[in-house]
Short mmCIF file of C-alpha atoms in Angstrom, two decimals:
data_model
loop_
_atom_site.label_atom_id
_atom_site.label_comp_id
_atom_site.label_asym_id
_atom_site.label_seq_id
_atom_site.Cartn_x
_atom_site.Cartn_y
_atom_site.Cartn_z
CA LYS A 45 0.00 0.00 0.00
CA GLN A 46 2.96 2.33 0.55
CA GLN A 47 4.05 2.91 -3.05
CA ALA A 48 6.75 5.46 -2.17
CA LEU A 49 8.35 3.00 0.27
CA LEU A 50 8.13 0.19 -2.29
CA GLN A 51 9.87 2.39 -4.89
CA ARG A 52 12.63 3.21 -2.41
CA ILE A 53 13.10 -0.49 -1.55
CA ASN A 54 13.31 -1.40 -5.25
CA LYS A 55 15.87 1.36 -5.80
CA GLU A 56 17.99 0.07 -2.88
CA LEU A 57 17.80 -3.48 -4.28
CA ALA A 58 18.92 -2.25 -7.71
CA MET A 59 21.85 -0.35 -6.14
CA THR A 60 22.82 -3.49 -4.18
CA LYS A 61 22.80 -5.59 -7.37
CA ASN A 62 24.89 -2.92 -9.09
CA ALA A 63 27.40 -2.93 -6.21
CA ILE A 64 27.71 -6.73 -6.42
CA GLU A 65 28.29 -6.53 -10.18
CA LEU A 66 30.92 -3.79 -9.84
CA THR A 67 32.69 -5.71 -7.05
CA THR A 68 32.68 -8.91 -9.13
CA ASN A 69 33.88 -7.15 -12.30
CA PRO A 70 35.82 -4.05 -11.22
CA VAL A 71 36.67 -1.38 -13.75
CA VAL A 72 40.41 -0.88 -14.14
CA PHE A 73 41.48 2.76 -14.28
CA GLN A 74 44.47 4.88 -13.44
CA ILE A 75 44.40 8.28 -11.75
CA THR A 76 46.98 10.70 -13.11
CA ASN A 77 47.75 14.02 -11.48
CA LEU A 78 47.89 16.69 -14.19
CA GLY A 79 50.82 18.40 -12.49
CA PRO A 80 51.51 21.85 -11.05
CA LYS A 81 50.14 23.74 -14.07
CA ILE A 82 46.67 22.47 -13.11
CA ASN A 83 46.76 21.04 -9.58
CA THR A 84 47.54 22.88 -6.36
CA PRO A 85 47.41 21.78 -2.71
CA TYR A 86 43.85 23.17 -2.70
CA ASP A 87 40.63 21.59 -3.93
CA GLU A 88 40.20 21.21 -7.68
CA HIS A 89 37.10 19.36 -8.81
CA SER A 90 34.28 19.04 -11.33
CA PRO A 91 36.55 18.92 -14.40
CA LEU A 92 34.97 19.32 -17.81
CA VAL A 93 36.81 18.54 -21.04
CA SER A 94 35.75 19.51 -24.55
CA ALA A 95 35.15 16.65 -27.00
CA ASP A 96 38.41 17.33 -28.83
CA GLU A 97 40.23 17.34 -25.46
CA SER A 98 41.72 20.79 -26.07
CA VAL A 99 39.95 22.66 -23.25
CA LEU A 100 39.75 21.80 -19.55
CA VAL A 101 37.45 23.81 -17.29
CA PHE A 102 37.28 23.09 -13.55
CA THR A 103 36.43 24.47 -10.12
CA SER A 104 39.03 25.44 -7.49
CA ASN A 105 39.20 27.16 -4.13
CA ARG A 106 42.89 28.08 -4.36
CA PRO A 107 44.04 31.42 -2.94
CA GLY A 108 43.16 34.29 -5.21
CA THR A 109 39.78 32.83 -6.09
CA GLY A 110 37.95 35.46 -4.12
CA ILE A 111 38.05 37.66 -1.08
CA THR A 112 35.66 35.61 1.05
CA GLN A 113 36.90 32.73 3.14
CA THR A 114 34.75 29.98 4.63
CA ALA A 115 34.77 28.98 8.30
CA ASP A 116 37.51 26.41 7.58
CA GLY A 117 39.78 29.08 6.04
CA LYS A 118 39.24 28.09 2.41
CA TYR A 119 38.25 30.53 -0.28
CA LEU A 120 34.96 30.38 -2.11
CA GLU A 121 35.24 28.53 -5.42
CA ASP A 122 36.00 29.99 -8.84
CA VAL A 123 36.15 28.59 -12.36
CA TYR A 124 39.49 27.97 -14.09
CA VAL A 125 40.43 27.01 -17.64
CA ALA A 126 43.47 25.38 -19.22
CA GLU A 127 44.23 24.57 -22.85
CA PHE A 128 46.03 21.53 -24.22
CA SER A 129 48.78 22.64 -26.56
CA GLY A 130 52.12 21.21 -27.64
CA GLY A 131 51.31 17.85 -26.05
CA THR A 132 50.74 19.25 -22.57
CA TRP A 133 48.22 21.18 -20.49
CA GLN A 134 49.05 24.87 -20.25
CA LYS A 135 48.87 26.76 -16.94
CA ALA A 136 45.33 27.01 -15.58
CA GLU A 137 43.98 30.54 -15.48
CA SER A 138 41.00 32.02 -13.70
CA LEU A 139 38.14 32.90 -16.03
CA GLY A 140 38.31 36.30 -14.33
CA ASN A 141 35.68 38.70 -13.10
CA ILE A 142 33.39 38.13 -16.08
CA ILE A 143 32.61 34.60 -14.84
CA ASN A 144 33.83 34.62 -11.23
CA THR A 145 32.04 36.78 -8.69
CA ASP A 146 32.72 37.40 -5.00
CA GLY A 147 30.33 34.51 -4.31
CA ASN A 148 30.74 30.81 -4.99
CA ASN A 149 31.19 29.90 -8.69
CA ALA A 150 31.53 26.36 -10.04
CA THR A 151 31.50 24.40 -13.27
CA ALA A 152 28.34 22.50 -14.20
CA SER A 153 28.76 21.42 -17.85
CA LEU A 154 30.60 22.22 -21.06
CA SER A 155 29.38 21.77 -24.62
CA ALA A 156 31.23 19.30 -26.82
CA ASP A 157 32.84 22.13 -28.81
CA GLY A 158 33.96 23.89 -25.61
CA ASN A 159 32.12 27.11 -26.45
CA LEU A 160 29.11 26.94 -24.09
CA LEU A 161 29.75 26.67 -20.38
CA VAL A 162 27.06 26.18 -17.75
CA ILE A 163 28.12 27.46 -14.35
CA TYR A 164 26.66 27.54 -10.86
CA GLN A 165 26.69 30.80 -8.89
CA HIS A 166 25.55 31.24 -5.32
CA ASP A 167 24.44 34.76 -4.41
CA GLY A 168 24.14 34.15 -0.65
CA LEU A 169 20.46 33.16 -0.76
CA SER A 170 20.28 30.41 -3.35
CA GLY A 171 22.31 28.95 -6.17
CA ASP A 172 21.41 29.36 -9.82
CA LEU A 173 22.62 28.12 -13.18
CA TYR A 174 24.03 30.46 -15.82
CA THR A 175 25.18 29.98 -19.39
CA CYS A 176 28.38 31.57 -20.71
CA GLU A 177 29.35 31.63 -24.36
CA LYS A 178 32.89 31.84 -25.66
CA GLY A 179 33.00 34.60 -28.23
CA PRO A 180 35.81 35.90 -30.45
CA LYS A 181 37.22 37.97 -27.56
CA GLY A 182 36.85 35.30 -24.87
CA TRP A 183 34.13 34.33 -22.44
CA GLU A 184 31.07 36.57 -22.38
CA ILE A 185 29.02 37.71 -19.38
CA PRO A 186 27.03 34.83 -17.82
CA VAL A 187 23.29 34.83 -18.46
CA ARG A 188 21.03 33.53 -15.68
CA MET A 189 18.85 30.69 -16.92
CA PRO A 190 15.14 31.52 -16.64
CA PHE A 191 12.33 29.87 -14.70
CA PRO A 192 11.39 26.99 -14.73
CA ILE A 193 15.07 26.03 -14.54
CA ASN A 194 16.12 28.51 -11.84
CA SER A 195 13.82 29.02 -8.90
CA SER A 196 14.01 30.22 -5.29
CA TYR A 197 15.65 26.86 -4.49
CA ASN A 198 19.19 25.68 -5.32
CA GLU A 199 19.89 24.52 -8.86
CA THR A 200 23.46 23.24 -8.74
CA HIS A 201 24.24 21.21 -11.87
CA GLY A 202 22.83 20.89 -15.35
CA CYS A 203 23.58 20.17 -18.97
CA PHE A 204 22.02 20.41 -22.39
CA THR A 205 21.24 17.27 -24.33
CA ALA A 206 23.46 16.63 -27.36
CA ASP A 207 20.84 18.09 -29.72
CA GLY A 208 20.39 21.17 -27.49
CA GLN A 209 16.62 20.64 -27.29
CA ALA A 210 16.43 19.82 -23.56
CA PHE A 211 18.22 20.80 -20.37
CA VAL A 212 18.60 18.30 -17.51
CA PHE A 213 19.36 19.79 -14.10
CA THR A 214 19.41 19.20 -10.35
CA SER A 215 17.41 21.14 -7.79
CA ASP A 216 16.49 20.80 -4.13
CA ARG A 217 12.87 21.74 -4.80
CA PRO A 218 10.37 20.02 -2.51
CA ASP A 219 8.68 18.17 -5.39
CA GLY A 220 11.85 16.31 -6.42
CA PHE A 221 13.31 12.94 -5.49
CA GLY A 222 16.43 12.25 -3.45
CA GLY A 223 17.13 15.74 -2.13
CA ARG A 224 18.59 17.05 -5.42
#
């Protein structure tokens, strides 16, 4: 009679079966640090790579990312970019004040051609998704995505489908499933 509970139980069973399968047949992979041009002792995460593997965009809280520090002494996050040239990744650079604000800024998704970036910005009340296009002179001013994508709740990640006809995103709205 409790359909919501039954759905949750079925989801847990599916995750358990998936865990058994992954334990039985583990995926072999190797983690490679990209070196000091990209990595610092600080947090770098949410990397996005263009389809031709020439552009890397990621989030970092390294010093210089903003003026605000969190309770644990870290800086709020900013978005960085690096280009692959001459067989190596070039030094990561901040996307600057056009993309990065005094608030928290993070990568969400990157188009296959590397020219459309979806970012998350938190203004102190809630987090919203923005699109940024790469024009002839560099990255343009982010444009806040409209309702029904952004709302008074937090929308933290999202991406366009390959054909650009739909946008899939996360939100902590009360009518969702799983918290986000």
